[in-house]
GROMACS .gro file of C-alpha atoms in nm:
model
  289
    1MET     CA    1  -0.901   0.981  -4.852
    2SER     CA    2  -1.079   0.683  -4.736
    3PRO     CA    3  -1.345   0.700  -4.439
    4ALA     CA    4  -1.100   0.507  -4.220
    5PRO     CA    5  -0.819   0.759  -4.167
    6TRP     CA    6  -1.068   1.045  -4.132
    7LYS     CA    7  -1.265   0.850  -3.870
    8SER     CA    8  -0.932   0.774  -3.689
    9LEU     CA    9  -0.838   1.133  -3.686
   10VAL     CA   10  -1.171   1.229  -3.552
   11ASN     CA   11  -1.141   0.976  -3.272
   12LYS     CA   12  -0.806   1.108  -3.192
   13VAL     CA   13  -0.934   1.492  -3.183
   14THR     CA   14  -1.212   1.381  -2.977
   15SER     CA   15  -1.018   1.186  -2.732
   16ALA     CA   16  -0.758   1.484  -2.694
   17HIS     CA   17  -1.052   1.694  -2.566
   18ALA     CA   18  -1.254   1.456  -2.348
   19ASP     CA   19  -1.272   1.451  -1.972
   20ARG     CA   20  -1.035   1.222  -1.817
   21ILE     CA   21  -1.004   0.977  -1.511
   22ALA     CA   22  -0.654   0.935  -1.399
   23MET     CA   23  -0.588   0.569  -1.266
   24VAL     CA   24  -0.298   0.491  -1.046
   25ARG     CA   25  -0.207   0.130  -0.937
   26LEU     CA   26  -0.067   0.079  -0.590
   27ASP     CA   27   0.040  -0.273  -0.587
   28GLY     CA   28   0.255  -0.460  -0.340
   29ILE     CA   29   0.401  -0.449   0.016
   30ILE     CA   30   0.421  -0.101   0.177
   31GLY     CA   31   0.767  -0.031   0.275
   32ASN     CA   32   1.083  -0.248   0.229
   33ALA     CA   33   0.974  -0.557   0.040
   34GLY     CA   34   1.307  -0.738   0.090
   35VAL     CA   35   1.642  -0.780  -0.058
   36GLY     CA   36   1.616  -0.709  -0.435
   37ARG     CA   37   1.250  -0.613  -0.432
   38HIS     CA   38   1.102  -0.273  -0.416
   39GLY     CA   39   0.783  -0.205  -0.213
   40LEU     CA   40   0.550   0.101  -0.212
   41SER     CA   41   0.684   0.413  -0.070
   42ALA     CA   42   0.612   0.775  -0.059
   43ASP     CA   43   0.906   0.876  -0.261
   44GLY     CA   44   0.849   0.586  -0.507
   45VAL     CA   45   0.493   0.694  -0.596
   46GLU     CA   46   0.527   1.070  -0.573
   47GLU     CA   47   0.589   1.142  -0.931
   48THR     CA   48   0.311   0.900  -1.048
   49LEU     CA   49   0.068   1.073  -0.796
   50GLU     CA   50   0.174   1.426  -0.911
   51ARG     CA   51   0.113   1.344  -1.276
   52ALA     CA   52  -0.233   1.176  -1.194
   53PHE     CA   53  -0.360   1.480  -0.987
   54THR     CA   54  -0.238   1.749  -1.227
   55MET     CA   55  -0.372   1.611  -1.549
   56ASP     CA   56  -0.582   1.822  -1.773
   57ARG     CA   57  -0.953   1.798  -1.802
   58LEU     CA   58  -0.937   1.574  -1.474
   59GLN     CA   59  -1.265   1.455  -1.340
   60ALA     CA   60  -1.137   1.210  -1.077
   61VAL     CA   61  -0.830   1.008  -0.956
   62VAL     CA   62  -0.881   0.620  -0.914
   63LEU     CA   63  -0.658   0.432  -0.699
   64VAL     CA   64  -0.641   0.065  -0.770
   65ILE     CA   65  -0.509  -0.084  -0.448
   66ASN     CA   66  -0.369  -0.450  -0.407
   67SER     CA   67  -0.170  -0.444  -0.077
   68PRO     CA   68  -0.152  -0.666   0.235
   69GLY     CA   69   0.007  -0.362   0.409
   70GLY     CA   70   0.351  -0.314   0.556
   71SER     CA   71   0.522   0.002   0.719
   72PRO     CA   72   0.296   0.210   0.936
   73ALA     CA   73   0.514   0.519   0.841
   74GLN     CA   74   0.493   0.482   0.454
   75SER     CA   75   0.120   0.398   0.465
   76GLU     CA   76   0.064   0.725   0.640
   77TYR     CA   77   0.300   0.933   0.437
   78ILE     CA   78   0.127   0.788   0.102
   79ALA     CA   79  -0.213   0.834   0.232
   80GLU     CA   80  -0.144   1.213   0.353
   81ARG     CA   81   0.015   1.277   0.015
   82ILE     CA   82  -0.293   1.180  -0.178
   83ARG     CA   83  -0.517   1.388   0.066
   84GLN     CA   84  -0.282   1.681   0.002
   85LEU     CA   85  -0.295   1.657  -0.371
   86ALA     CA   86  -0.658   1.598  -0.375
   87SER     CA   87  -0.727   1.938  -0.159
   88GLU     CA   88  -0.487   2.131  -0.372
   89ASN     CA   89  -0.634   2.033  -0.696
   90ALA     CA   90  -0.997   1.988  -0.572
   91VAL     CA   91  -1.016   1.625  -0.727
   92HIS     CA   92  -1.241   1.355  -0.624
   93VAL     CA   93  -1.070   1.028  -0.541
   94LEU     CA   94  -1.207   0.671  -0.573
   95ALA     CA   95  -1.017   0.377  -0.421
   96PHE     CA   96  -1.087   0.029  -0.556
   97CYS     CA   97  -0.972  -0.283  -0.368
   98GLU     CA   98  -0.847  -0.568  -0.579
   99ASP     CA   99  -0.748  -0.898  -0.431
  100VAL     CA  100  -0.655  -0.739  -0.101
  101ALA     CA  101  -0.658  -0.382   0.083
  102ALA     CA  102  -0.565  -0.500   0.421
  103SER     CA  103  -0.397  -0.321   0.703
  104GLY     CA  104  -0.151  -0.062   0.542
  105GLY     CA  105  -0.331  -0.118   0.210
  106TYR     CA  106  -0.666  -0.024   0.382
  107TRP     CA  107  -0.481   0.271   0.543
  108VAL     CA  108  -0.405   0.417   0.190
  109ALA     CA  109  -0.757   0.318   0.071
  110CYS     CA  110  -0.901   0.538   0.329
  111ALA     CA  111  -0.737   0.852   0.170
  112ALA     CA  112  -1.011   0.821  -0.075
  113ASP     CA  113  -1.337   0.995  -0.074
  114GLU     CA  114  -1.515   0.690  -0.164
  115ILE     CA  115  -1.391   0.310  -0.142
  116PHE     CA  116  -1.519   0.025  -0.352
  117ALA     CA  117  -1.440  -0.343  -0.330
  118ALA     CA  118  -1.516  -0.645  -0.560
  119LYS     CA  119  -1.724  -0.916  -0.440
  120THR     CA  120  -1.417  -1.127  -0.345
  121SER     CA  121  -1.197  -0.863  -0.216
  122VAL     CA  122  -1.038  -0.893   0.128
  123VAL     CA  123  -1.071  -0.566   0.315
  124GLY     CA  124  -0.959  -0.454   0.656
  125SER     CA  125  -0.711  -0.598   0.896
  126ILE     CA  126  -0.704  -0.275   1.123
  127GLY     CA  127  -0.437  -0.389   1.351
  128VAL     CA  128  -0.054  -0.415   1.410
  129VAL     CA  129   0.158  -0.702   1.403
  130SER     CA  130   0.525  -0.786   1.495
  131SER     CA  131   0.681  -1.138   1.403
  132GLY     CA  132   1.015  -1.289   1.416
  133PHE     CA  133   1.204  -1.595   1.529
  134GLY     CA  134   1.343  -1.708   1.847
  135ALA     CA  135   1.689  -1.903   1.823
  136VAL     CA  136   1.816  -1.902   2.184
  137ASP     CA  137   2.002  -2.229   2.156
  138LEU     CA  138   2.091  -2.225   1.782
  139LEU     CA  139   2.431  -2.068   1.795
  140SER     CA  140   2.556  -2.306   2.066
  141ARG     CA  141   2.477  -2.620   1.857
  142PHE     CA  142   2.729  -2.507   1.594
  143GLY     CA  143   2.969  -2.385   1.851
  144LEU     CA  144   2.924  -2.002   1.790
  145GLU     CA  145   2.915  -1.765   2.058
  146ARG     CA  146   2.696  -1.448   2.053
  147ARG     CA  147   2.834  -1.118   2.128
  148VAL     CA  148   2.648  -0.811   2.169
  149HIS     CA  149   2.795  -0.467   2.290
  150ALA     CA  150   2.551  -0.191   2.342
  151ALA     CA  151   2.538   0.133   2.529
  152GLY     CA  152   2.191   0.179   2.679
  153ASP     CA  153   2.004  -0.098   2.872
  154ASP     CA  154   1.741  -0.114   2.618
  155LYS     CA  155   1.933  -0.114   2.294
  156ALA     CA  156   1.928  -0.486   2.233
  157ARG     CA  157   1.566  -0.544   2.312
  158LEU     CA  158   1.405  -0.847   2.176
  159ASP     CA  159   1.708  -0.992   2.020
  160MET     CA  160   1.627  -1.328   1.860
  161PHE     CA  161   1.932  -1.510   1.993
  162LEU     CA  162   1.848  -1.401   2.374
  163PRO     CA  163   1.574  -1.546   2.575
  164GLU     CA  164   1.252  -1.346   2.553
  165SER     CA  165   1.197  -1.088   2.849
  166PRO     CA  166   0.857  -1.020   2.972
  167ALA     CA  167   0.973  -0.659   3.024
  168ASP     CA  168   1.061  -0.641   2.652
  169VAL     CA  169   0.733  -0.813   2.552
  170ALA     CA  170   0.539  -0.540   2.768
  171TRP     CA  171   0.722  -0.273   2.603
  172LEU     CA  172   0.650  -0.420   2.246
  173ALA     CA  173   0.292  -0.437   2.329
  174GLY     CA  174   0.272  -0.073   2.442
  175ILE     CA  175   0.434   0.033   2.097
  176GLN     CA  176   0.178  -0.185   1.911
  177ALA     CA  177  -0.099  -0.027   2.125
  178ASP     CA  178   0.013   0.323   2.018
  179LEU     CA  179   0.034   0.228   1.646
  180HIS     CA  180  -0.298   0.073   1.674
  181GLU     CA  181  -0.467   0.380   1.816
  182VAL     CA  182  -0.294   0.593   1.528
  183PHE     CA  183  -0.458   0.352   1.281
  184ILE     CA  184  -0.788   0.353   1.433
  185GLY     CA  185  -0.807   0.732   1.467
  186TRP     CA  186  -0.724   0.757   1.080
  187VAL     CA  187  -1.027   0.525   0.985
  188ARG     CA  188  -1.257   0.698   1.216
  189GLN     CA  189  -1.172   1.016   1.068
  190ARG     CA  190  -1.196   0.916   0.696
  191ARG     CA  191  -1.483   0.692   0.760
  192ALA     CA  192  -1.679   0.922   0.989
  193GLY     CA  193  -2.046   0.846   0.997
  194LYS     CA  194  -2.010   0.537   0.774
  195LEU     CA  195  -1.895   0.273   1.034
  196THR     CA  196  -2.184   0.047   1.147
  197GLU     CA  197  -2.007  -0.184   1.393
  198SER     CA  198  -1.853  -0.147   1.736
  199ASP     CA  199  -1.478  -0.095   1.791
  200GLU     CA  200  -1.467  -0.442   1.945
  201THR     CA  201  -1.567  -0.583   1.596
  202LEU     CA  202  -1.392  -0.341   1.347
  203PHE     CA  203  -1.057  -0.287   1.512
  204THR     CA  204  -0.944  -0.644   1.604
  205GLY     CA  205  -0.753  -0.701   1.291
  206ASP     CA  206  -1.000  -0.902   1.140
  207VAL     CA  207  -1.097  -0.893   0.774
  208TRP     CA  208  -1.416  -0.872   0.551
  209ILE     CA  209  -1.499  -0.990   0.215
  210GLY     CA  210  -1.696  -0.771  -0.055
  211ARG     CA  211  -2.043  -0.704   0.066
  212ARG     CA  212  -1.967  -0.780   0.423
  213ALA     CA  213  -1.726  -0.493   0.417
  214VAL     CA  214  -1.988  -0.269   0.282
  215ASP     CA  215  -2.223  -0.381   0.564
  216VAL     CA  216  -1.980  -0.299   0.832
  217GLY     CA  217  -1.901   0.043   0.678
  218LEU     CA  218  -1.517  -0.016   0.562
  219VAL     CA  219  -1.617   0.043   0.196
  220ASP     CA  220  -1.891   0.241   0.013
  221GLY     CA  221  -1.996  -0.003  -0.233
  222VAL     CA  222  -1.926  -0.337  -0.433
  223GLY     CA  223  -1.805  -0.279  -0.798
  224VAL     CA  224  -1.495  -0.279  -1.016
  225VAL     CA  225  -1.330   0.014  -1.185
  226ARG     CA  226  -1.462  -0.002  -1.531
  227SER     CA  227  -1.814  -0.036  -1.444
  228VAL     CA  228  -1.824   0.203  -1.163
  229VAL     CA  229  -1.635   0.472  -1.373
  230ALA     CA  230  -1.871   0.426  -1.675
  231GLU     CA  231  -2.172   0.488  -1.458
  232ARG     CA  232  -2.020   0.782  -1.280
  233TYR     CA  233  -1.842   0.956  -1.585
  234PRO     CA  234  -1.981   0.802  -1.883
  235ASP     CA  235  -1.829   1.081  -2.115
  236ALA     CA  236  -1.485   1.061  -1.958
  237GLU     CA  237  -1.189   0.824  -2.065
  238ILE     CA  238  -0.968   0.627  -1.815
  239GLU     CA  239  -0.580   0.725  -1.855
  240VAL     CA  240  -0.353   0.475  -1.674
  241VAL     CA  241  -0.076   0.688  -1.509
  242ALA     CA  242   0.226   0.440  -1.470
  243PRO     CA  243   0.535   0.488  -1.281
  244PRO     CA  244   0.865   0.581  -1.476
  245ARG     CA  245   1.025   0.301  -1.656
  246PRO     CA  246   1.360   0.201  -1.511
  247LEU     CA  247   1.680   0.329  -1.688
  248LEU     CA  248   1.766  -0.013  -1.797
  249SER     CA  249   1.445  -0.059  -1.968
  250ARG     CA  250   1.438   0.282  -2.138
  251LEU     CA  251   1.775   0.197  -2.274
  252THR     CA  252   1.768  -0.163  -2.385
  253GLY     CA  253   1.389  -0.231  -2.428
  254SER     CA  254   1.130  -0.473  -2.275
  255ALA     CA  255   1.300  -0.792  -2.350
  256VAL     CA  256   1.603  -0.708  -2.179
  257GLU     CA  257   1.399  -0.571  -1.898
  258ALA     CA  258   1.189  -0.898  -1.862
  259GLY     CA  259   1.519  -1.105  -1.852
  260SER     CA  260   1.676  -0.890  -1.604
  261ALA     CA  261   1.349  -0.899  -1.373
  262VAL     CA  262   1.362  -1.269  -1.373
  263VAL     CA  263   1.734  -1.282  -1.295
  264SER     CA  264   1.691  -1.010  -1.032
  265ALA     CA  265   1.408  -1.216  -0.857
  266VAL     CA  266   1.597  -1.539  -0.848
  267VAL     CA  267   1.919  -1.358  -0.731
  268GLY     CA  268   1.730  -1.169  -0.476
  269ASP     CA  269   1.553  -1.458  -0.345
  270ALA     CA  270   1.863  -1.661  -0.291
  271ILE     CA  271   2.054  -1.356  -0.126
  272GLY     CA  272   1.773  -1.289   0.072
  273GLY     CA  273   1.759  -1.635   0.215
  274LEU     CA  274   2.136  -1.652   0.292
  275VAL     CA  275   2.116  -1.287   0.455
  276SER     CA  276   1.817  -1.392   0.666
  277ALA     CA  277   1.979  -1.713   0.786
  278ALA     CA  278   2.328  -1.546   0.853
  279ASP     CA  279   2.210  -1.205   1.006
  280VAL     CA  280   2.270  -1.258   1.375
  281ARG     CA  281   2.198  -0.906   1.444
  282SER     CA  282   1.824  -0.936   1.317
  283ARG     CA  283   1.559  -0.830   1.586
  284ARG     CA  284   1.202  -0.935   1.627
  285ALA     CA  285   1.088  -0.578   1.694
  286SER     CA  286   0.944  -0.520   1.333
  287PHE     CA  287   0.646  -0.303   1.363
  288GLY     CA  288   0.422  -0.384   1.080
  289LEU     CA  289   0.048  -0.312   0.975
   0.00000   0.00000   0.00000
């Protein structure tokens, strides 16, 4: 037998017994990403996280985060599940911020024991935002009449087709303040002893880039996955733990999957636009991070 097959066999055996770093990508909007699109959710990442934290010869779990945020509840669920698995399996967790780890994306990053950012990463946005449209006169221009029937005086708050009420705005501000305080409490808990700026600086919803995020204490260092892992765990191999492939992909292969993805994206965008335009029941009270 030539040396090449022997070398390949030795490499496989060595690799099978090497220490491992599990790498999980958390990419996208957290929660509902829109019609035809899937965002990050606790249920959606559960199987991937379970596999990552229970891997043999595991030295650490790496979270690669690229998310602008989204649902406060799903951000909390995902982060708490990460902490639970880390505690149960006594595993060190490192988070790496890619393009952006903002708002809910930063909430999830705080579940790690250490956070790293690239020099160009956008980090932070510790705040709460609600947005929408006001279309009080739109229906009348088309000869349409708005009809809302509700049991409860506050059931139809912040309806986009009704004039904005100062009382409703004050109520929304109170909800946002409560969510903001929960977010702040989580950051303080996870970054205890590391934050270097005042609350007035850190918790305004502002963002920081790379080194500046380190300076204010939101991240621990500047670095990317491969270089940091190679330095920390020189004898370990990185194993990417990917989410399960969709059934259609498993049955028909990647070519059909790619085509279906394109069609789904186009159709999803079209339907999403129509639904957004026609949905007279939409409300502005969307509480997002």
